[in-house]
Coordinates of C-alpha atoms in Angstrom, one line a residue:
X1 CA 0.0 0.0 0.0
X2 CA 0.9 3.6 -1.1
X3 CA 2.1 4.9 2.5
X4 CA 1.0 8.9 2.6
X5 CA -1.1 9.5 6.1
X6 CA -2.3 12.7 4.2
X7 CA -4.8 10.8 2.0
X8 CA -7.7 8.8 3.6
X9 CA -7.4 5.1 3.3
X10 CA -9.7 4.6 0.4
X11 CA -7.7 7.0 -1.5
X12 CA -4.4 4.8 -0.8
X13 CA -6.3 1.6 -1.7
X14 CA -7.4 2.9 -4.9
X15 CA -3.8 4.3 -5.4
X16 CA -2.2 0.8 -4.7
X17 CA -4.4 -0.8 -6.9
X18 CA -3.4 1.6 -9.8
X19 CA 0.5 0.9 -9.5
X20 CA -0.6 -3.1 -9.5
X21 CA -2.4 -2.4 -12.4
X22 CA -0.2 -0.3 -14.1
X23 CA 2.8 -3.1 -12.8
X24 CA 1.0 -6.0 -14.6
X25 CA 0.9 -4.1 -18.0
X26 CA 3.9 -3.2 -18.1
X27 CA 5.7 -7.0 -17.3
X28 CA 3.2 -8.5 -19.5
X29 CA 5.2 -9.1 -23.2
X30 CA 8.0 -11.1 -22.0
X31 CA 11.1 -10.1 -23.6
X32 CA 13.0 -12.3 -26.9
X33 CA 15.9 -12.7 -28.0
X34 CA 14.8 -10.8 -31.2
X35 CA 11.6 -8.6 -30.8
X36 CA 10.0 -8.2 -33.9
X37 CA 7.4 -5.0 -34.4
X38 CA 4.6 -6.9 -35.1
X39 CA 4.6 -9.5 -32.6
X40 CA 5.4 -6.7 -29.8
X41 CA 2.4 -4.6 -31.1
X42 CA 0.3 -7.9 -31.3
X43 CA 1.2 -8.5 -27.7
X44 CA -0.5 -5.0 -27.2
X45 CA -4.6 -4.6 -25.6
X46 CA -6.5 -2.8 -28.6
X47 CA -6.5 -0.1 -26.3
X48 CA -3.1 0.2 -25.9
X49 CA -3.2 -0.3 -29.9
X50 CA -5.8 2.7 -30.1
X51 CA -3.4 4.8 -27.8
X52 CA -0.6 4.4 -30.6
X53 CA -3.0 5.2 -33.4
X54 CA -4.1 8.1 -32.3
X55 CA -1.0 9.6 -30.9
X56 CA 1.0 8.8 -34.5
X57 CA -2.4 10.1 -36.4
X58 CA -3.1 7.5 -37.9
X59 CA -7.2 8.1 -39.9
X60 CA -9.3 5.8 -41.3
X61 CA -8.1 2.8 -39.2
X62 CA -10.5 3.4 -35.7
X63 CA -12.5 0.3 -36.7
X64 CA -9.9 -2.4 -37.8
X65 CA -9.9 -5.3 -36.0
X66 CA -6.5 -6.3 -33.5
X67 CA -4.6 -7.7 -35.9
X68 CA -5.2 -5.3 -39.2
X69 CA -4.8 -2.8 -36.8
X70 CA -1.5 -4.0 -35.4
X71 CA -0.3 -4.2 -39.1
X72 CA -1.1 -0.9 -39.8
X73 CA 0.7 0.4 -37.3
X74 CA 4.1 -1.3 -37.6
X75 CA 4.1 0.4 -41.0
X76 CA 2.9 3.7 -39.9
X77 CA 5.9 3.2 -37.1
X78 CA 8.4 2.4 -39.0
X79 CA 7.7 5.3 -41.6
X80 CA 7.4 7.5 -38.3
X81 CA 10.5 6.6 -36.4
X82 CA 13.1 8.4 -39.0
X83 CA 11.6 11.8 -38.7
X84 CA 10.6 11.2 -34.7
X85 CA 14.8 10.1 -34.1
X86 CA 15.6 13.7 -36.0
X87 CA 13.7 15.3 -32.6
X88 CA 15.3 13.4 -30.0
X89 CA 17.6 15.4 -26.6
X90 CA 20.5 14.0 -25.6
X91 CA 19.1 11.7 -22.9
X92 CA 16.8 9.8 -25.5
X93 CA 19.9 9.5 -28.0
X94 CA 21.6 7.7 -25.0
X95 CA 19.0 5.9 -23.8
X96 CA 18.8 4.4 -27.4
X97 CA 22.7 4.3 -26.9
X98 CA 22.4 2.3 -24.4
X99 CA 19.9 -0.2 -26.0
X100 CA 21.9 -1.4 -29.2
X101 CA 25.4 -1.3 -27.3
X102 CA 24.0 -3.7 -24.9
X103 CA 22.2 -5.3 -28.1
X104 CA 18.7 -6.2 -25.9
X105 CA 17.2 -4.6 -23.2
X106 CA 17.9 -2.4 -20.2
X107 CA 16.1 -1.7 -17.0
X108 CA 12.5 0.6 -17.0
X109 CA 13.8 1.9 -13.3
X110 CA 16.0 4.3 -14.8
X111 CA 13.3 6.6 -15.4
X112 CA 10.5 7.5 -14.6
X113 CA 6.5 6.8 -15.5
X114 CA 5.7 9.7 -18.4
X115 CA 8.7 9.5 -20.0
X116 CA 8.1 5.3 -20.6
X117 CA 4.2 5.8 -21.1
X118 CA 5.2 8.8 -23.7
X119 CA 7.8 6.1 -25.8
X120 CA 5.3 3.4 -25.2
X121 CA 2.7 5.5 -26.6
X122 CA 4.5 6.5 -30.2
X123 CA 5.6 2.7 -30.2
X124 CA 9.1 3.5 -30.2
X125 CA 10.5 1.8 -27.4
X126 CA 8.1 -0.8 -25.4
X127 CA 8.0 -2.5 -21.8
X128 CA 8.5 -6.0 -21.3
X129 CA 10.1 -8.7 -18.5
X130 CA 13.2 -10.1 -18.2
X131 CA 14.5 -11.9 -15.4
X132 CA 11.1 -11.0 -13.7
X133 CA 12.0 -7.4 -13.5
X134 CA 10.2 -4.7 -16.0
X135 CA 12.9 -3.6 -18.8
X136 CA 12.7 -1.5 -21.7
X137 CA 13.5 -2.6 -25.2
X138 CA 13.3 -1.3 -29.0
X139 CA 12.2 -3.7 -32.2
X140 CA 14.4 -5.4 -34.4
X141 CA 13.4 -2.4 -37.0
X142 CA 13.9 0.2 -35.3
X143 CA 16.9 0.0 -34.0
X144 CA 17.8 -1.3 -37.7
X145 CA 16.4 2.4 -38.1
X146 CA 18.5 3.8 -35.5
X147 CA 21.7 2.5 -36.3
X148 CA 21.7 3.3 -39.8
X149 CA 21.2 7.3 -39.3
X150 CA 23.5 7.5 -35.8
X151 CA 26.9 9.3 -37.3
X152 CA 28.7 12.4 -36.5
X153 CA 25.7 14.7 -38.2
X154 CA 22.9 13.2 -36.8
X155 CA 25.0 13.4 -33.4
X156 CA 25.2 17.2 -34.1
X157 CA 21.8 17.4 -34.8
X158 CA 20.8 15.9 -31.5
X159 CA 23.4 18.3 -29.8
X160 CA 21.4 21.3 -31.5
X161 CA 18.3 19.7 -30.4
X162 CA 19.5 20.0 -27.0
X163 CA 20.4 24.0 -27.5
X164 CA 16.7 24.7 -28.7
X165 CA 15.1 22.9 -26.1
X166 CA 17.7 24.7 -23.4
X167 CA 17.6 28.0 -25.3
X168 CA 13.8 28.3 -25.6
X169 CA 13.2 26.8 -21.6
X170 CA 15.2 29.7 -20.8
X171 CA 13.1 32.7 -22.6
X172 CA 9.8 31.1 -21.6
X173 CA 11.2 31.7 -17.9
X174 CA 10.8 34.9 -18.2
X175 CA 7.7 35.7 -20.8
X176 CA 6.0 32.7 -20.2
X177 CA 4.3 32.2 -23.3
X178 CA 4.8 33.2 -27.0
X179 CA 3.8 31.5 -30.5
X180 CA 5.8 29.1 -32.3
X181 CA 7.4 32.4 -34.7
X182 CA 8.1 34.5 -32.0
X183 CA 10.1 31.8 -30.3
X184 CA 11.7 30.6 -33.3
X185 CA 13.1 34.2 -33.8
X186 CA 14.1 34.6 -30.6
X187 CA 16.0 31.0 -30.7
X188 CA 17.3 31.8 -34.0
X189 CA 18.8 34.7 -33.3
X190 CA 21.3 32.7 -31.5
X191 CA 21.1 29.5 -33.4
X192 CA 21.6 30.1 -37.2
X193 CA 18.1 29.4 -38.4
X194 CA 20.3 27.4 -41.4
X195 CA 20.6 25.4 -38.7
X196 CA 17.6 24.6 -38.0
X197 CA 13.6 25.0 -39.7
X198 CA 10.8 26.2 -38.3
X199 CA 9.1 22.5 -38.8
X200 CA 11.8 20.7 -37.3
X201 CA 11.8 23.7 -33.8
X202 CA 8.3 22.4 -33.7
X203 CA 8.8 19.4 -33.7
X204 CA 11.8 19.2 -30.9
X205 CA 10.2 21.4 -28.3
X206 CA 7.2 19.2 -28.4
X207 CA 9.1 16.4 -28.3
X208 CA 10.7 17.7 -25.1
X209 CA 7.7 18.7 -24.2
X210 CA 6.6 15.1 -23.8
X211 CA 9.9 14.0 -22.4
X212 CA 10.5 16.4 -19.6
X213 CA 8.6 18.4 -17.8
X214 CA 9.2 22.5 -18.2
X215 CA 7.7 23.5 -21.2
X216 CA 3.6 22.8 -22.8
X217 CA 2.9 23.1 -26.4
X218 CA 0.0 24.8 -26.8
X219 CA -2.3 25.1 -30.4
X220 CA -0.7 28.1 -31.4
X221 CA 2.4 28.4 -29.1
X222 CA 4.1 26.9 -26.1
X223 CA 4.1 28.1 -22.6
X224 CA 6.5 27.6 -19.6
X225 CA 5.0 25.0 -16.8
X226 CA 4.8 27.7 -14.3
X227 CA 2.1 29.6 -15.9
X228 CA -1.0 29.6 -14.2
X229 CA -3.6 31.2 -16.2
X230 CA -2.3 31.0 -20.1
X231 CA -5.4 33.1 -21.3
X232 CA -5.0 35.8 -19.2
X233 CA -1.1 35.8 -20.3
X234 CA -1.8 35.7 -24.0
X235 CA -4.5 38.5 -23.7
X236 CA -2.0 40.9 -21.5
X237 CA 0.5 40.0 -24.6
X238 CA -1.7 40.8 -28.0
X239 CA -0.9 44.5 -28.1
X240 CA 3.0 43.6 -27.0
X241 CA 5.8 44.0 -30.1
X242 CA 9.0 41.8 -30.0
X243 CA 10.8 45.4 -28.9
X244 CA 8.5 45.6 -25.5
X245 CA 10.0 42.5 -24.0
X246 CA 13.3 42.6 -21.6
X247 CA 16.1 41.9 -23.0
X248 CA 17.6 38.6 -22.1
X249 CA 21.7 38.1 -22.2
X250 CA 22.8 34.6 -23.2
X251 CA 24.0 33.5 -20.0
X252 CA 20.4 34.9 -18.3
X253 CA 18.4 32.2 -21.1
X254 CA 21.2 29.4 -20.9
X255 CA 20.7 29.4 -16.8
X256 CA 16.9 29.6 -16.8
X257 CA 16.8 26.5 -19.1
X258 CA 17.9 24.3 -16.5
X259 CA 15.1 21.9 -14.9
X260 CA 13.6 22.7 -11.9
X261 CA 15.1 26.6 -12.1
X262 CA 14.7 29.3 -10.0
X263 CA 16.6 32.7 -9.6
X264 CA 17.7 32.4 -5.9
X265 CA 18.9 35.9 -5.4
X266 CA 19.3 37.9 -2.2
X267 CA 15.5 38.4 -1.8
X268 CA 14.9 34.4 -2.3
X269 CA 17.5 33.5 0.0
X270 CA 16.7 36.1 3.1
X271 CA 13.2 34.6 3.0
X272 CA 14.6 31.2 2.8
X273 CA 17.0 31.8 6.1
X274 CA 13.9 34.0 7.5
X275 CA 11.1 30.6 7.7
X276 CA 13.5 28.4 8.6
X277 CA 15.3 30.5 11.5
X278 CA 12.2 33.0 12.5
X279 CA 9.5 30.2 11.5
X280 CA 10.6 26.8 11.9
X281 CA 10.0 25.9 8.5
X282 CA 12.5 22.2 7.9
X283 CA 15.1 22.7 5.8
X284 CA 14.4 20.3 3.2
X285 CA 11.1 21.7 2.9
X286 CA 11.4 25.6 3.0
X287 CA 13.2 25.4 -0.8
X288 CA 9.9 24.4 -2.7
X289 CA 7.9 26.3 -0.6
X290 CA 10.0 29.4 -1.4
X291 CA 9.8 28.2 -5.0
X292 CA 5.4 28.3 -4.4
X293 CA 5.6 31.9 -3.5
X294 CA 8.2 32.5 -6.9
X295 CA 5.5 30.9 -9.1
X296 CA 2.5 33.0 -7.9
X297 CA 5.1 36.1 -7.8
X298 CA 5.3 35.3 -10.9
X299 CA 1.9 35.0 -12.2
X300 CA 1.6 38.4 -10.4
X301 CA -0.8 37.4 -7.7
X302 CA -1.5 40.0 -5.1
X303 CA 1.3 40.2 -2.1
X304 CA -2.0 40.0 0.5
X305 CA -3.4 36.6 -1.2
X306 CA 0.4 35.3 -1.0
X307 CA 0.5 36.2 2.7
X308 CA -2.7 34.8 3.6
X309 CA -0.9 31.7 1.9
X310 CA 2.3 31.3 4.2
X311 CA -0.6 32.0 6.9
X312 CA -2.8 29.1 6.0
X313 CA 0.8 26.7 6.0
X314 CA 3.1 28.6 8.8
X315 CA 2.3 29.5 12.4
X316 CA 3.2 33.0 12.5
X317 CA 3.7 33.3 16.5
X318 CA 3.9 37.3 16.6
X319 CA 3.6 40.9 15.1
X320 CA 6.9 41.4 15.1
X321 CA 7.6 38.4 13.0
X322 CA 4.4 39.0 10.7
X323 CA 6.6 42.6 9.9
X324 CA 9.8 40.7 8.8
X325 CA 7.5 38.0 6.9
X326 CA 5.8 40.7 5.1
X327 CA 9.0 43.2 4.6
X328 CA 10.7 40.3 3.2
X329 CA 7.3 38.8 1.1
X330 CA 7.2 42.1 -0.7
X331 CA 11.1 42.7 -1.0
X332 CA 10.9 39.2 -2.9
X333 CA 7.8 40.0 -4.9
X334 CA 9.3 43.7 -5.9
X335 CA 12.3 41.5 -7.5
X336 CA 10.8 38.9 -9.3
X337 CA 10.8 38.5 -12.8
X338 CA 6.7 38.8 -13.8
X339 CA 5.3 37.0 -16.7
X340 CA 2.4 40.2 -17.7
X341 CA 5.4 42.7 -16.9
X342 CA 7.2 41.4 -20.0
X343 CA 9.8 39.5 -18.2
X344 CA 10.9 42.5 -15.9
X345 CA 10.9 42.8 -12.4
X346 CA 9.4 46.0 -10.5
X347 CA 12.8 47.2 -9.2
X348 CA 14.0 47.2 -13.1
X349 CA 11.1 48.9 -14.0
X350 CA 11.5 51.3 -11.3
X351 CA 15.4 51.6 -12.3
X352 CA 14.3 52.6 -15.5
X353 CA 12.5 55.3 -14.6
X354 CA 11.1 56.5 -17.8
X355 CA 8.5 55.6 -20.2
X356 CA 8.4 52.4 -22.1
X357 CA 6.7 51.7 -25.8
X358 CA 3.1 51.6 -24.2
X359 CA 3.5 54.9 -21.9
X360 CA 4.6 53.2 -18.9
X361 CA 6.1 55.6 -16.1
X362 CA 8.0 53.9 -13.1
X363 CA 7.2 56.2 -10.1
X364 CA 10.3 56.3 -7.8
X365 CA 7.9 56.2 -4.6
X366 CA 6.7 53.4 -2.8
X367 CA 3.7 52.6 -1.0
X368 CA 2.8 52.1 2.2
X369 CA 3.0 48.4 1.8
X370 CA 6.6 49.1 0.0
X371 CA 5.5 47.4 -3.4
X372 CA 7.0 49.7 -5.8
X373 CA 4.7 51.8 -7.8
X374 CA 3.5 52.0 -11.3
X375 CA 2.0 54.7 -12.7
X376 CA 0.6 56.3 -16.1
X377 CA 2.1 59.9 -16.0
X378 CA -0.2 62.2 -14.4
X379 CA -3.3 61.0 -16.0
X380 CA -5.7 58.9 -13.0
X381 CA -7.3 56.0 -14.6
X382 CA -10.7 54.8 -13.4
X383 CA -11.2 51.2 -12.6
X384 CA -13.7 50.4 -15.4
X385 CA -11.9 52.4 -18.1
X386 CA -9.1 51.0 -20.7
X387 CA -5.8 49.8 -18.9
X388 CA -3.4 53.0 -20.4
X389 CA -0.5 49.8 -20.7
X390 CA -2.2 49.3 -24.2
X391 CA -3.6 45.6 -23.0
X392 CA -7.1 46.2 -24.2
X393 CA -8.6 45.0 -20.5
X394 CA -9.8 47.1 -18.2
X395 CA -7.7 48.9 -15.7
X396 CA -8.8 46.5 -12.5
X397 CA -8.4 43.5 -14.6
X398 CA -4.6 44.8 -15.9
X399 CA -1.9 47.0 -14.1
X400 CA -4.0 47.9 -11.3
X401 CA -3.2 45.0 -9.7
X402 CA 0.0 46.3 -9.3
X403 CA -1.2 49.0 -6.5
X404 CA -2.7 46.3 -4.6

């Protein structure tokens, strides 16, 4: 049984059973010596059959019995697999590496559940047992496949794969979302877009999309997993031009690829050392909880709803505490890098001091709460009336969130 005394024990018996479930599929082809396509995909459930189908495409085909079906497919695959290899990161091309060196099979506990369901589910590589453990292993055809396009410039290609993927991580950090072009341009005017088409930049971020876990492909563009609310992103974005955005230096876009990245300056690390030393807050916890507050920073959720947060979580024993929490909750939030404020933070924006492409003046007073203030010259702005930042909302559903 799934141990976690934070879920009722109906919730960890359903749980259980899903991982026994999911255990049995996965150890039930039992590995060859040679693994041919067909016979893996006829070892499938027509479910898992339907999975493949509709993940590769594949139309006119939805009511073909098992084993039509299954022949369909190992042709579809096999056509597939070319163009699919020409997407792969690094860790796929040695994962597959690692398969035809070893020349059968290697173990599925090297990684972890969406990244075998998502090469299960393209029928690329496939689960199986061996020695009564669950393994991974490719077909005969595919690794046929594999082996006859892996030289030094499809080793290149997979290298340049792995800049993209790293390269356009790193500016959706800081804008959050942007169409496919806009991207591409950005990417490209780093990597020589010779290099690499618009088609094939496509292709490799959703590819790593599927693979790891930063980045979402969206119908028109992709978005960075810690946006919140995409619609309200792209709607604070439609009036923005290329020029409105911050600029971003190389080494700013190669560190905020990373996985799992976050910019722990002086403010993220004062109120790291402030919950663990003021608040009791363990120390292998306070890191992702500090990362919680980043995220809705980011997503420029007010400083009060953030505080009533850390309230709801943390015991805050006194006032004089509650000050340093919520001095040090709105020094982090005022140097932040904000998805709707084009990638700036508040201190940059007040460091500018001076008006931006959509009118935007940086007063240098703050509040009483200390959040830096934004303003739009001397002209007030009613709540109901156009945002003056160009959005197209109206100003309490734009900037004024900013004088909350």
């Amino acid at each position: 049984m799934i141990d976690n005394k934070n879920f009722p024990q109906d919730i960890n018996e359903e749980l259980s059973m899903l991982v026994e479930k999911r255990k049995k599929a996965l150890l039930k082809y039992k590995i060859k010596e040679e693994n041919k396509l067909i016979d893996v995909l006829l070892g499938l459930t027509k479910s898992e059959l339907d999975d493949i189908r509709v993940n590769l495409a594949v139309s006119g085909a939805s009511s073909l019995k098992k084993q039509e079906l299954a022949e369909v497919l190992a042709a579809t695959i096999v056509n597939f697999a070319p163009n699919w290899f020409a997407n792969i990161d690094n860790t796929q091309y040695e994962l597959f590496e690692r398969i035809i060196k070893a020349n059968d099979c290697i173990k599925g506990a090297d990684f972890n559940d969406y990244q075998v369901d998502y090469l299960n589910s393209i029928g690329i590589l496939f689960s199986g047992v061996k020695d009564k453990e669950h393994h991974l292993f490719m077909p005969e055809e595919l690794k046929a496949i594999f082996k006859k396009i892996n030289d030094k410039t499809f080793k290149k290609k997979v290298l340049l794969n792995n800049e993209t993927i790293r390269l356009a991580t790193g500016i959706l950090f800081y804008y959050g979302y942007l169409d496919y072009e806009q991207l591409y341009d950005m990417v490209t005017k780093i990597i020589n877009k010779k290099e690499i088409s618009l088609e094939r930049f496509v292709g490799v971020l959703v590819n790593a999309s599927c693979w790891l876990d930063e980045i979402i492909p969206f119908e028109t563009g992709i978005y960075h997993v810690n946006v919140v609310n995409l619609d309200e992103l792209i709607d604070a974005q439609l009036d923005w031009s290329i020029e409105d955005f911050r600029q971003l230096s190389y080494e700013e876009i190669y560190q905020a690829g990373q996985q799992n990245y976050v910019i722990k300056n002086q403010q993220y690390l004062h109120m790291e050392k402030l919950l663990v030393e003021k608040l009791n807050v363990a120390s292998e916890d306070v890191t992702g909880f500090v990362q919680d507050i980043v995220i809705m920073i980011m997503n420029e959720e007010t400083s009060a709803f953030i505080f009533d947060f850390i309230q709801e979580v943390i015991a805050i024993p006194n006032q004089k505490i509650a000050k340093q929490l919520s001095l040090a909750l709105l020094d982090l939030y005022n140097n932040t890098h904000i998805f709707k404020l084009k990638g700036y933070t508040l201190t940059e924006l007040n460091n500018m001091m001076g008006k931006t492409n959509k009118g935007l003046v940086v007063s240098k007073a703050r509040g009483k709460d200390n959040v830096i203030r934004v303003s739009f010259g001397d002209k007030s702005v009613g709540r109901n009336e156009p945002c003056p930042c160009g959005s197209g909302k109206k100003y309490k559903k734009c900037c004024m969130i900013i004088y909350e």
